[in-house]
mmCIF file of C-alpha atoms in Angstrom:
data_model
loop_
_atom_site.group_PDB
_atom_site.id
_atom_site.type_symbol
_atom_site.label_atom_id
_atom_site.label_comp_id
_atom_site.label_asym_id
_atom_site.label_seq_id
_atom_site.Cartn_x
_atom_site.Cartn_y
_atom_site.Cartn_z
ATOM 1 C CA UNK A 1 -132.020 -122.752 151.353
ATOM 2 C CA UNK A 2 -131.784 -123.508 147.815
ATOM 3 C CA UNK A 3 -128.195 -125.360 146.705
ATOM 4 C CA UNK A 4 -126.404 -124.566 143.679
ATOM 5 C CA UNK A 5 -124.435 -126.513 141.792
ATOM 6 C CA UNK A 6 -120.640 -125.592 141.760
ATOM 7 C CA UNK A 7 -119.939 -124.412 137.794
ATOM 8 C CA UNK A 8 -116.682 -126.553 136.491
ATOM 9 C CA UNK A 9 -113.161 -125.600 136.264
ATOM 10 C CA UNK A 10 -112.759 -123.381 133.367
ATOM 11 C CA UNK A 11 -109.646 -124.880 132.241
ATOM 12 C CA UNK A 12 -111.600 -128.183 131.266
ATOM 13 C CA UNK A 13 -113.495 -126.108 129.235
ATOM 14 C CA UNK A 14 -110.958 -125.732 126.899
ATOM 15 C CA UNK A 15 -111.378 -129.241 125.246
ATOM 16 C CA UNK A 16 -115.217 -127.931 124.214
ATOM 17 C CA UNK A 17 -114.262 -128.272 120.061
ATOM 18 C CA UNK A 18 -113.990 -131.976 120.630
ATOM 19 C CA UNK A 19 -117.300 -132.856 121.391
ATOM 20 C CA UNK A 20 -118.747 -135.380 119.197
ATOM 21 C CA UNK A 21 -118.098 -138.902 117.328
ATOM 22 C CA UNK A 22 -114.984 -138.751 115.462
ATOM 23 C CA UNK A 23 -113.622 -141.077 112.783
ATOM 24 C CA UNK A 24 -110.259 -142.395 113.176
ATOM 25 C CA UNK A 25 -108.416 -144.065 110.206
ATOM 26 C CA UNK A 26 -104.300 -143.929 109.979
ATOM 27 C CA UNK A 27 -101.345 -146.161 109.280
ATOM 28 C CA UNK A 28 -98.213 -147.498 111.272
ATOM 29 C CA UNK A 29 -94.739 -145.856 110.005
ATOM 30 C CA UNK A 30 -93.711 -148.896 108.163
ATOM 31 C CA UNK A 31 -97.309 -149.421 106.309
ATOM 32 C CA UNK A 32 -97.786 -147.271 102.683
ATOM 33 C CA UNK A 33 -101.629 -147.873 103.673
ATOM 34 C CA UNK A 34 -104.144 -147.753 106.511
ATOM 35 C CA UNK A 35 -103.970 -150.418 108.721
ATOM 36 C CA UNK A 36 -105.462 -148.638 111.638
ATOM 37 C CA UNK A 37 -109.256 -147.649 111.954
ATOM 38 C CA UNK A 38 -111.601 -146.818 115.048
ATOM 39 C CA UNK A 39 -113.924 -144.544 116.375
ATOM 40 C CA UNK A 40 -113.803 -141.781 119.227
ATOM 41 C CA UNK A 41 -116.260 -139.928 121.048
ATOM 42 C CA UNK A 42 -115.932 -136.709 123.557
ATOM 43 C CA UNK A 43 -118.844 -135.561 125.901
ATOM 44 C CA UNK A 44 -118.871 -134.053 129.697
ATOM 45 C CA UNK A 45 -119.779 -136.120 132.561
ATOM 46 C CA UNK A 46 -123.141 -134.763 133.996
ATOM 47 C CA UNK A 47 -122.035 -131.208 135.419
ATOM 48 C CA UNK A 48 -119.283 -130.426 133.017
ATOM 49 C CA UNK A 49 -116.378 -131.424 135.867
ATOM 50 C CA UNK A 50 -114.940 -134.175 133.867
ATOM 51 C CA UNK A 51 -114.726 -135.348 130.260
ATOM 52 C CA UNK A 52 -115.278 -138.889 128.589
ATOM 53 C CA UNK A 53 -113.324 -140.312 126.122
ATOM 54 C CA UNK A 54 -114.540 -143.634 124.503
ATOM 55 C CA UNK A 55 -113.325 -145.295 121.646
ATOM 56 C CA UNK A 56 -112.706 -148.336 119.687
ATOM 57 C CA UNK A 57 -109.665 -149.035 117.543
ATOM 58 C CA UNK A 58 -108.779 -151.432 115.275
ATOM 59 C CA UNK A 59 -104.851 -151.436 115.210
ATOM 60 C CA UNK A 60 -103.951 -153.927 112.274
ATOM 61 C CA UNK A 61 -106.441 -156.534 113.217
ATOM 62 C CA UNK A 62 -106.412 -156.737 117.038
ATOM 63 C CA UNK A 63 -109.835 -154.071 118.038
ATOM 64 C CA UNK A 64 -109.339 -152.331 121.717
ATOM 65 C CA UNK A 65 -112.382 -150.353 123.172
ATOM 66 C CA UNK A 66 -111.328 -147.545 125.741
ATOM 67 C CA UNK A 67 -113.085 -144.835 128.277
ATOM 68 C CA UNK A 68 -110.989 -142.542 129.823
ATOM 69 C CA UNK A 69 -112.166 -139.914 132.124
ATOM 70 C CA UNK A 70 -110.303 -136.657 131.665
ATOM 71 C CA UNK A 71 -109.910 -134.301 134.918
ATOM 72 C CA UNK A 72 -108.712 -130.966 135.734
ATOM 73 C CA UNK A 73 -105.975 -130.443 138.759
ATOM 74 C CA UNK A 74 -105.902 -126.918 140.099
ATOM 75 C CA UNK A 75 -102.923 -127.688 142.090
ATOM 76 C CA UNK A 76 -100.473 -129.084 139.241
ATOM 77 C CA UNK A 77 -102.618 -127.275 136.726
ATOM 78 C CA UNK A 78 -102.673 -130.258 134.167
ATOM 79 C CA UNK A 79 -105.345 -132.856 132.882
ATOM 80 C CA UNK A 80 -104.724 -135.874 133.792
ATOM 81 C CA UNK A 81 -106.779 -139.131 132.705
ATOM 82 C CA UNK A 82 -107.259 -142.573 133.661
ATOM 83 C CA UNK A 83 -107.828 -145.206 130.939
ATOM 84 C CA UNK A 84 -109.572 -148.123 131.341
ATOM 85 C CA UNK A 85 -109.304 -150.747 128.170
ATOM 86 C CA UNK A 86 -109.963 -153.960 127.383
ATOM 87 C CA UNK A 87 -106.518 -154.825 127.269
ATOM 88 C CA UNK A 88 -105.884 -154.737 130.837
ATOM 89 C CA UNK A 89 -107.057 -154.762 134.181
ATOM 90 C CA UNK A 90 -105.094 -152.032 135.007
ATOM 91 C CA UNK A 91 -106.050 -148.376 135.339
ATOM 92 C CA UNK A 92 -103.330 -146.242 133.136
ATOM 93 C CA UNK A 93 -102.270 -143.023 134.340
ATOM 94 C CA UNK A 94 -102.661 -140.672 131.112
ATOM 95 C CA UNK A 95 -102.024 -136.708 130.702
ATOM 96 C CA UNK A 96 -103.921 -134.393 128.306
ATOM 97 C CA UNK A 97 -103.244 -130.625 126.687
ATOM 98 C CA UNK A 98 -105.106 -128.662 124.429
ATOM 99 C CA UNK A 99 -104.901 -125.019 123.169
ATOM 100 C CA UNK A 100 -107.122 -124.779 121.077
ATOM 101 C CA UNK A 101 -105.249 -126.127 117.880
ATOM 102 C CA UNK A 102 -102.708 -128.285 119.293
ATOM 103 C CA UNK A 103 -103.534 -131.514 120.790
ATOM 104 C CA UNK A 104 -101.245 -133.503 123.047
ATOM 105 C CA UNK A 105 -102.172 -136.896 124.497
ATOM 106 C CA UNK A 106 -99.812 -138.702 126.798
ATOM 107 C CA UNK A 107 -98.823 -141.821 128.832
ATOM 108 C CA UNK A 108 -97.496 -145.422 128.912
ATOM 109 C CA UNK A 109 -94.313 -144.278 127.066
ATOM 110 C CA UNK A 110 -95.768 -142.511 124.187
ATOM 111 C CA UNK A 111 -97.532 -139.198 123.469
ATOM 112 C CA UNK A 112 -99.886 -138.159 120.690
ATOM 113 C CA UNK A 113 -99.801 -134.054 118.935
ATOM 114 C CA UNK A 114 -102.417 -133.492 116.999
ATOM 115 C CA UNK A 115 -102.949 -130.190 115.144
ATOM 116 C CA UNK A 116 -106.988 -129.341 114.920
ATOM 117 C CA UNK A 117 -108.011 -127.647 111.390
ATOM 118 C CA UNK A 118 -109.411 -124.359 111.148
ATOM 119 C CA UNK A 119 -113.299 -125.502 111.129
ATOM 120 C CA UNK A 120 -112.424 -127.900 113.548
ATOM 121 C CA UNK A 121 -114.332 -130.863 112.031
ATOM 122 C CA UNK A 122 -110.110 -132.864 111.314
ATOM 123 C CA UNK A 123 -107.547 -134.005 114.046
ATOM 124 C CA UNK A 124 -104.189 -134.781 112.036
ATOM 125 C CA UNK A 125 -101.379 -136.195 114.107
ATOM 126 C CA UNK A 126 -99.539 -139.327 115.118
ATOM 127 C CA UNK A 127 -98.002 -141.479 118.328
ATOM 128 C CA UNK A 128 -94.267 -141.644 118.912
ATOM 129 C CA UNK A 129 -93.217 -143.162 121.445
ATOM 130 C CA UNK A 130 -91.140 -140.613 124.480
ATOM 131 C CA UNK A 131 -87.684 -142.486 124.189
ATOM 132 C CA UNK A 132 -85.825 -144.489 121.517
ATOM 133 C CA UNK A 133 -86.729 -145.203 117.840
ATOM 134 C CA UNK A 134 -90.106 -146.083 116.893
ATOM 135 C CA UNK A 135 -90.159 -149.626 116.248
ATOM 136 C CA UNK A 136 -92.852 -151.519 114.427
ATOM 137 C CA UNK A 137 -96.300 -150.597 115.845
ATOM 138 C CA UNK A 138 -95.015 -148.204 118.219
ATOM 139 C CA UNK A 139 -95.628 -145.378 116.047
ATOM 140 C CA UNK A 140 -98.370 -144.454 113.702
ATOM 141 C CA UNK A 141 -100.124 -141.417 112.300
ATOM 142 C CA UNK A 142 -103.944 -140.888 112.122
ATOM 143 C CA UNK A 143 -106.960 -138.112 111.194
ATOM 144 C CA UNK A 144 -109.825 -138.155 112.634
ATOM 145 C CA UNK A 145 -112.679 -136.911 111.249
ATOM 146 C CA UNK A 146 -115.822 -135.335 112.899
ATOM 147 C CA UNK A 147 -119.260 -137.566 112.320
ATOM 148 C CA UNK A 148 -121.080 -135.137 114.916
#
């Protein structure tokens, strides 16, 4: 009896044209220049069921590293994530979106949109946080650039 492996979700599939390092350099709201600079990187898990996410930012002096493991539920339909940082101990619930151009990224109060270009080598977009004004730090815009 020979066993085959179960093909993923397609809906994961959908983040494909992130795969690869990316560049990340952007400012807070209340900075007229970049204070905020990191790294990202997108591949599948072995058998394409869930994606990675690891990073490193730099957010005006104090550096964070990240992985996040990105999933796809059939029953709710959505991506959600868990994030695990160097900030924390704790494992933060995350959501994810993508259609192809539009990039959301959300949890912990805030959500990223991102707008991919048309070669799909740039990710412009920012944070804002999901209630009340952004305050200092709370809100910042970024593009990342493909490296490969």
């Amino acid at each position: 009896m020979t066993q085959t492996q179960p093909a993923p979700e397609p809906p994961i599939r959908r983040f494909q044209p992130l795969i690869g390092k990316w560049l990340l350099r952007g400012r807070t709201l209340d900075s007229a220049e970049d204070n905020i600079f990191g790294w990202n990187s997108f591949e599948w898990l072995p058998g394409g069921h869930f994606l990675k996410s690891e990073g490193e930012i730099n957010f005006k002096g104090f550096v964070m590293q990240s992985v996040e493991i990105i999933a796809y539920d059939a029953g709710s339909q959505t991506f959600p994530a868990s994030v695990y940082s160097s900030m924390s101990d704790e494992v933060f619930p995350y959501a994810w979106d993508f259609d192809g151009t539009t990039l959301t990224h959300a949890g912990s109060g805030a959500r990223y949109t991102g707008t991919l270009s048309p070669d799909g080598d740039t990710l412009t977009g920012g944070w804002r946080p999901d209630a009340g004004p952004a305050t200092e730090g709370s809100a910042y815009d970024a593009i990342m650039t493909r490296v490969k």
